[in-house]
Short mmCIF file of C-alpha atoms (C1' of nucleotides) in Angstrom, two decimals:
data_model
loop_
_atom_site.label_atom_id
_atom_site.label_comp_id
_atom_site.label_asym_id
_atom_site.label_seq_id
_atom_site.Cartn_x
_atom_site.Cartn_y
_atom_site.Cartn_z
CA MET A 17 -0.01 0.00 0.02
CA PRO A 18 2.86 2.31 0.34
CA GLU A 19 3.26 5.30 -1.93
CA LEU A 20 5.97 7.91 -1.88
CA PRO A 21 5.20 9.36 1.60
CA GLU A 22 4.91 5.91 3.18
CA VAL A 23 8.15 4.72 1.59
CA GLU A 24 9.92 7.92 2.65
CA THR A 25 8.71 7.32 6.19
CA VAL A 26 10.07 3.76 6.16
CA VAL A 27 13.47 4.91 4.86
CA ARG A 28 13.75 7.63 7.50
CA ALA A 29 12.97 5.13 10.29
CA ILE A 30 15.36 2.39 9.17
CA ARG A 31 18.25 4.54 7.93
CA PRO A 32 19.90 5.18 11.34
CA ARG A 33 19.65 1.49 12.12
CA LEU A 34 21.24 0.35 8.92
CA LEU A 35 24.03 2.82 8.09
CA GLY A 36 27.43 1.33 8.66
CA ARG A 37 26.01 -2.17 9.36
CA THR A 38 27.36 -5.20 7.50
CA PHE A 39 25.14 -8.06 6.37
CA THR A 40 26.10 -11.42 7.90
CA GLY A 41 23.32 -13.65 6.58
CA PHE A 42 20.10 -13.94 4.64
CA TRP A 43 17.02 -16.10 4.70
CA SER A 44 13.90 -16.27 2.48
CA ASP A 45 11.05 -18.65 2.06
CA TRP A 46 9.63 -17.09 -1.07
CA PRO A 47 12.25 -17.13 -3.88
CA ARG A 48 9.92 -15.34 -6.30
CA GLN A 49 10.47 -12.10 -4.40
CA LEU A 50 14.14 -12.15 -5.32
CA ALA A 51 13.89 -10.36 -8.61
CA THR A 52 17.60 -10.62 -9.48
CA HIS A 53 18.43 -14.10 -8.16
CA PRO A 54 17.04 -17.65 -8.76
CA ASP A 55 17.34 -18.67 -5.10
CA PRO A 56 18.15 -17.44 -1.58
CA THR A 57 21.53 -19.24 -1.57
CA SER A 58 22.97 -17.22 -4.43
CA PHE A 59 21.43 -14.07 -3.10
CA ARG A 60 23.04 -14.72 0.31
CA ALA A 61 26.45 -15.41 -1.25
CA GLN A 62 26.41 -12.03 -3.03
CA LEU A 63 25.01 -10.01 -0.06
CA VAL A 64 27.03 -11.26 2.86
CA ALA A 65 30.00 -9.02 3.96
CA GLN A 66 28.64 -5.95 2.20
CA THR A 67 28.15 -2.82 4.28
CA VAL A 68 25.32 -0.31 4.04
CA GLN A 69 26.76 2.99 2.91
CA ALA A 70 23.57 4.95 2.18
CA ALA A 71 19.82 4.55 2.57
CA GLY A 72 17.45 6.44 0.34
CA ARG A 73 14.38 6.31 -1.85
CA ARG A 74 13.62 6.59 -5.57
CA GLY A 75 9.91 6.72 -6.40
CA LYS A 76 8.48 3.85 -4.37
CA TYR A 77 11.75 1.94 -4.22
CA ILE A 78 13.85 1.82 -1.06
CA VAL A 79 17.52 2.13 -2.19
CA LEU A 80 20.29 0.79 0.03
CA THR A 81 23.79 1.54 -1.37
CA LEU A 82 26.13 -1.30 -0.36
CA THR A 83 29.90 -1.88 -0.68
CA HIS A 84 29.64 -3.27 -4.18
CA ASP A 85 25.94 -3.58 -5.09
CA THR A 86 22.70 -1.73 -4.61
CA LEU A 87 19.87 -3.40 -2.66
CA LEU A 88 16.41 -2.27 -3.86
CA VAL A 89 13.18 -3.13 -2.07
CA HIS A 90 9.74 -2.49 -3.43
CA LEU A 91 6.97 -2.95 -0.94
CA LYS A 92 4.15 -3.15 -3.55
CA MET A 93 0.77 -3.59 -1.83
CA SER A 94 1.48 -5.10 1.52
CA GLY A 95 5.26 -5.00 2.23
CA HIS A 96 6.62 -3.84 5.54
CA LEU A 97 10.24 -3.35 6.67
CA SER A 98 11.54 -3.26 10.19
CA VAL A 99 14.89 -3.63 12.07
CA VAL A 100 14.49 -5.70 15.20
CA PRO A 101 16.62 -7.80 17.61
CA ALA A 102 17.29 -11.23 16.11
CA GLU A 103 15.51 -12.91 18.97
CA THR A 104 12.22 -11.17 18.18
CA VAL A 105 9.55 -13.73 17.17
CA ARG A 106 8.84 -13.87 13.41
CA ASP A 107 5.33 -14.17 12.20
CA LYS A 108 4.21 -16.31 9.19
CA TRP A 109 4.22 -13.36 6.84
CA THR A 110 7.92 -12.55 7.25
CA HIS A 111 9.40 -13.82 3.98
CA ALA A 112 12.92 -12.39 4.02
CA VAL A 113 15.39 -11.77 6.81
CA PHE A 114 18.68 -9.91 6.51
CA ALA A 115 21.04 -10.61 9.42
CA LEU A 116 23.12 -7.66 10.62
CA ASP A 117 26.50 -7.60 12.45
CA ASN A 118 24.97 -6.12 15.66
CA GLY A 119 22.54 -8.89 16.58
CA HIS A 120 19.66 -7.20 14.78
CA GLU A 121 17.80 -8.18 11.66
CA LEU A 122 16.25 -6.27 8.75
CA ARG A 123 12.96 -8.07 8.14
CA PHE A 124 10.64 -7.99 5.14
CA ARG A 125 7.04 -8.87 5.93
CA ASP A 126 4.64 -9.14 3.02
CA THR A 127 1.20 -10.81 3.30
CA ARG A 128 0.40 -10.68 -0.40
CA LYS A 129 3.84 -11.55 -1.62
CA PHE A 130 3.85 -8.93 -4.33
CA GLY A 131 6.97 -7.22 -2.97
CA ARG A 132 10.31 -7.53 -4.76
CA ILE A 133 14.00 -7.39 -3.72
CA TYR A 134 16.83 -6.58 -6.10
CA LEU A 135 20.55 -6.94 -5.48
CA THR A 136 22.45 -5.58 -8.41
CA PRO A 137 25.52 -3.63 -9.42
CA THR A 138 23.36 -1.78 -11.97
CA PRO A 139 20.35 -0.32 -10.25
CA ALA A 140 19.62 1.83 -13.25
CA ASP A 141 18.27 -1.29 -14.94
CA THR A 142 15.37 -1.07 -12.55
CA LEU A 143 15.18 2.63 -11.68
CA GLY A 144 16.16 4.11 -15.07
CA ALA A 145 12.67 4.33 -16.52
CA LEU A 146 11.17 6.26 -13.56
CA GLY A 147 10.08 9.82 -14.12
CA PRO A 148 11.42 12.67 -11.94
CA GLU A 149 11.10 12.82 -8.20
CA PRO A 150 7.96 15.02 -7.66
CA LEU A 151 9.62 16.96 -4.81
CA SER A 152 12.77 17.71 -6.75
CA VAL A 153 13.55 20.69 -8.96
CA ALA A 154 13.48 18.34 -12.01
CA PHE A 155 9.70 18.10 -11.67
CA THR A 156 8.40 21.26 -13.26
CA PRO A 157 5.00 22.27 -14.59
CA GLN A 158 6.58 22.22 -18.06
CA HIS A 159 7.79 18.62 -17.54
CA LEU A 160 4.31 17.56 -16.57
CA ALA A 161 2.74 19.40 -19.48
CA ASP A 162 5.13 17.79 -21.90
CA ARG A 163 4.45 14.30 -20.55
CA LEU A 164 0.67 14.76 -20.59
CA ALA A 165 0.49 16.11 -24.12
CA ASN A 166 -0.83 13.67 -26.73
CA ARG A 167 -2.12 11.26 -24.11
CA ARG A 168 -5.83 10.72 -24.47
CA ARG A 169 -6.02 8.46 -21.47
CA ALA A 170 -7.86 9.71 -18.39
CA ILE A 171 -5.63 11.83 -16.13
CA LYS A 172 -6.11 9.56 -13.07
CA PRO A 173 -4.45 6.39 -14.44
CA THR A 174 -1.97 8.55 -16.24
CA LEU A 175 -0.77 9.89 -12.86
CA LEU A 176 -0.14 6.28 -11.74
CA ASP A 177 2.27 5.82 -14.67
CA GLN A 178 5.66 5.89 -12.83
CA THR A 179 7.52 7.01 -15.98
CA ILE A 180 5.73 10.38 -15.90
CA VAL A 181 6.36 11.19 -12.27
CA ALA A 182 7.70 8.70 -9.74
CA GLY A 183 5.93 7.83 -6.41
CA VAL A 184 2.33 8.84 -6.95
CA GLY A 185 -0.16 6.05 -6.10
CA ASN A 186 -3.89 5.65 -5.78
CA ILE A 187 -4.39 7.71 -2.63
CA TYR A 188 -2.29 10.69 -3.65
CA ALA A 189 -3.49 10.66 -7.23
CA ASP A 190 -7.11 11.02 -6.05
CA GLU A 191 -6.12 13.65 -3.45
CA ALA A 192 -4.07 15.66 -5.89
CA LEU A 193 -6.92 15.73 -8.44
CA PHE A 194 -9.30 16.91 -5.77
CA ALA A 195 -6.92 19.64 -4.71
CA ALA A 196 -6.50 20.73 -8.29
CA GLY A 197 -10.26 20.64 -8.98
CA ILE A 198 -9.83 18.25 -11.94
CA HIS A 199 -12.23 15.41 -12.78
CA PRO A 200 -10.37 12.09 -12.82
CA GLU A 201 -11.75 11.07 -16.27
CA THR A 202 -10.46 14.18 -17.95
CA PRO A 203 -8.24 13.16 -20.89
CA ALA A 204 -4.65 14.02 -19.90
CA SER A 205 -4.10 16.03 -23.08
CA ALA A 206 -7.25 18.07 -22.48
CA LEU A 207 -5.83 19.86 -19.42
CA ASP A 208 -4.97 23.50 -20.14
CA ALA A 209 -1.81 25.24 -18.83
CA ALA A 210 -3.54 26.49 -15.73
CA GLN A 211 -4.89 23.06 -14.82
CA VAL A 212 -1.48 21.46 -15.33
CA ALA A 213 0.14 24.03 -13.10
CA ALA A 214 -2.51 23.49 -10.49
CA LEU A 215 -2.06 19.72 -10.67
CA HIS A 216 1.73 20.07 -10.43
CA GLY A 217 1.39 22.11 -7.25
CA ALA A 218 -1.26 19.78 -5.86
CA ILE A 219 0.89 16.67 -6.36
CA ARG A 220 3.70 18.35 -4.52
CA SER A 221 1.54 19.57 -1.62
CA VAL A 222 -0.34 16.32 -1.01
CA LEU A 223 2.94 14.37 -1.02
CA GLU A 224 4.54 16.84 1.35
CA GLN A 225 1.58 16.61 3.64
CA GLY A 226 1.77 12.81 3.45
CA ILE A 227 5.40 12.83 4.51
CA ALA A 228 4.75 15.33 7.34
CA ARG A 229 2.03 13.03 8.55
CA GLU A 230 4.20 9.97 8.18
CA GLY A 231 1.94 8.26 5.73
CA ALA A 232 -1.66 7.12 5.56
CA SER A 233 -2.71 4.13 7.70
CA ILE A 234 -5.96 3.25 5.97
CA ASN A 235 -5.58 -0.53 5.66
CA SER A 236 -2.61 -2.34 7.02
CA TYR A 237 0.19 0.19 6.47
CA VAL A 238 2.12 1.05 9.67
CA LYS A 239 5.51 2.61 10.15
CA PRO A 240 8.52 0.36 10.85
CA ASP A 241 7.92 0.82 14.57
CA GLY A 242 4.34 -0.47 14.23
CA GLU A 243 2.70 2.93 14.84
CA LYS A 244 0.29 4.48 12.42
CA GLY A 245 0.77 7.58 10.32
CA SER A 246 -1.95 10.25 10.28
CA MET A 247 -2.51 11.10 6.67
CA GLN A 248 -5.73 9.07 6.77
CA ASP A 249 -7.15 11.90 8.94
CA ALA A 250 -6.40 14.48 6.26
CA VAL A 251 -7.76 12.88 3.08
CA ASN A 252 -10.53 14.73 1.29
CA VAL A 253 -11.85 12.00 -1.04
CA PHE A 254 -9.98 8.70 -0.81
CA ARG A 255 -12.32 5.94 0.51
CA ARG A 256 -14.87 8.61 1.44
CA THR A 257 -17.52 7.31 -0.96
CA GLY A 258 -20.95 8.62 0.01
CA PHE A 259 -19.69 10.98 2.65
CA PRO A 260 -20.09 14.74 2.14
CA CYS A 261 -17.30 16.67 0.50
CA TYR A 262 -15.59 18.81 3.17
CA ARG A 263 -15.70 21.82 0.78
CA CYS A 264 -19.21 21.68 -0.68
CA GLY A 265 -21.16 18.89 0.98
CA THR A 266 -21.78 16.91 -2.13
CA PRO A 267 -21.45 13.14 -1.62
CA ILE A 268 -18.12 11.78 -2.72
CA GLU A 269 -18.38 9.34 -5.67
CA ARG A 270 -16.36 6.23 -6.53
CA ILE A 271 -15.73 4.97 -9.99
CA VAL A 272 -13.24 2.43 -11.33
CA LEU A 273 -10.62 3.54 -13.84
CA ALA A 274 -7.94 1.23 -15.18
CA GLN A 275 -8.95 -1.37 -12.54
CA ARG A 276 -8.31 1.11 -9.72
CA SER A 277 -10.82 2.70 -7.33
CA THR A 278 -11.17 6.41 -7.92
CA HIS A 279 -12.78 8.85 -5.57
CA PHE A 280 -13.83 12.40 -6.39
CA CYS A 281 -16.31 15.18 -5.60
CA PRO A 282 -18.62 15.52 -8.63
CA ARG A 283 -19.10 19.21 -7.86
CA CYS A 284 -15.63 20.42 -6.95
CA GLN A 285 -14.20 18.32 -9.72
CA ALA A 286 -16.92 18.89 -12.37
CA PRO A 287 -15.91 17.89 -15.91
CA ALA A 288 -14.99 20.77 -18.20
CA VAL A 289 -17.91 21.93 -20.33
"C1'" DA B 6 3.16 4.31 -28.83
"C1'" DC B 7 -0.70 3.81 -26.40
"C1'" DC B 8 -4.25 1.45 -23.86
"C1'" DG B 9 -7.16 -1.99 -21.49
"C1'" DG B 10 -7.44 -6.38 -19.20
"C1'" DA B 11 -5.56 -10.59 -16.82
"C1'" DG B 12 -2.64 -12.07 -13.50
"C1'" DC B 13 0.16 -12.19 -9.34
"C1'" DC B 14 -1.18 -13.36 -3.71
"C1'" DT B 15 -3.66 -13.37 0.82
"C1'" DG B 16 -6.53 -11.21 4.02
"C1'" DT B 17 -10.50 -8.41 5.15
"C1'" DT B 18 -14.96 -6.57 4.53
"C1'" DA B 19 -19.63 -5.92 2.50
"C1'" DG B 20 -23.70 -8.10 1.33
"C1'" DC B 21 -27.10 -11.72 1.23
"C1'" DT C 4 -23.71 -16.91 11.99
"C1'" DG C 5 -21.92 -18.40 7.59
"C1'" DC C 6 -20.88 -18.20 2.80
"C1'" DT C 7 -19.48 -15.63 -1.27
"C1'" DA C 8 -18.00 -11.93 -3.86
"C1'" DA C 9 -15.75 -7.75 -3.99
"C1'" DC C 10 -12.04 -5.21 -2.67
"C1'" DA C 11 -7.11 -3.91 -1.26
"C1'" DG C 12 -2.34 2.21 -1.36
"C1'" DG C 13 1.39 -1.86 -7.32
"C1'" DC C 14 3.04 -3.33 -11.25
"C1'" DT C 15 4.18 -6.55 -15.33
"C1'" DC C 16 2.88 -8.90 -19.28
"C1'" DC C 17 0.19 -9.64 -23.37
"C1'" DG C 18 -2.47 -8.55 -27.12
"C1'" DG C 19 -5.16 -5.30 -30.19
#
DNA sequence: ACCGGAGCCTGTTAGC
DNA sequence: TGCTAACAGGCTCCGG
């Protein structure tokens, strides 16, 4: 379930517990999560003795820079990372465990098993196609306008395309479109310059708010320490189907676009005439 | 190049 | 209460 703010929150929590640590072991009971390796044994052989030199984020990927390689983790829908003492009891959904040189373990828990782990000397193979970081100077209204031009697809699923801008998911796409006053079914190429500028600003502000609130704990997402974020208390439309819009009182509607639930206020986000 | 749909997994929730 | 279908914050692959 994590999007950019949730992944950023995870990185900030685990970074101080991983920097300078050296991996001493690895275990996995779900080889399919190892995107770059056929089995846990070969993964372990390449990982062990490498030290964590940096911990960051690119889009929704967690990026750990090691001595020789880069370790990437994508949480997908249900992934959760934590650093705990090795003696802490593991539950049945913990599918990967990275042993550290201080008696702790980095654990990857993932009920739906969609998450993926990459260990590679060439992370660009995986990260290279991502669009700009939405909170960086590279993400400009002009960039967004250029990438939306000539796309007739609805703006909502277009925002979920990680090659346009990295890190926006279903919650923040809906929230950004509400903040910008844009109907989710508007063809991307039909937005005028003012709407693109509004959307650009809205994407940034909802993501910044999400980070400040340490993510949205709407289903199962919790921070690495098990505590909840608070962005769920600040959403305007996401999963508020039937409840009155905070701005105008009109009931929030839900539709499905590109197989994803989409929530909007039919009055505040009225289609262009 | 673009776009929609199936599929990957398991757990939870809504509805009868 | 119990069963079933729908749903879940992501993304890849395949085909038109």
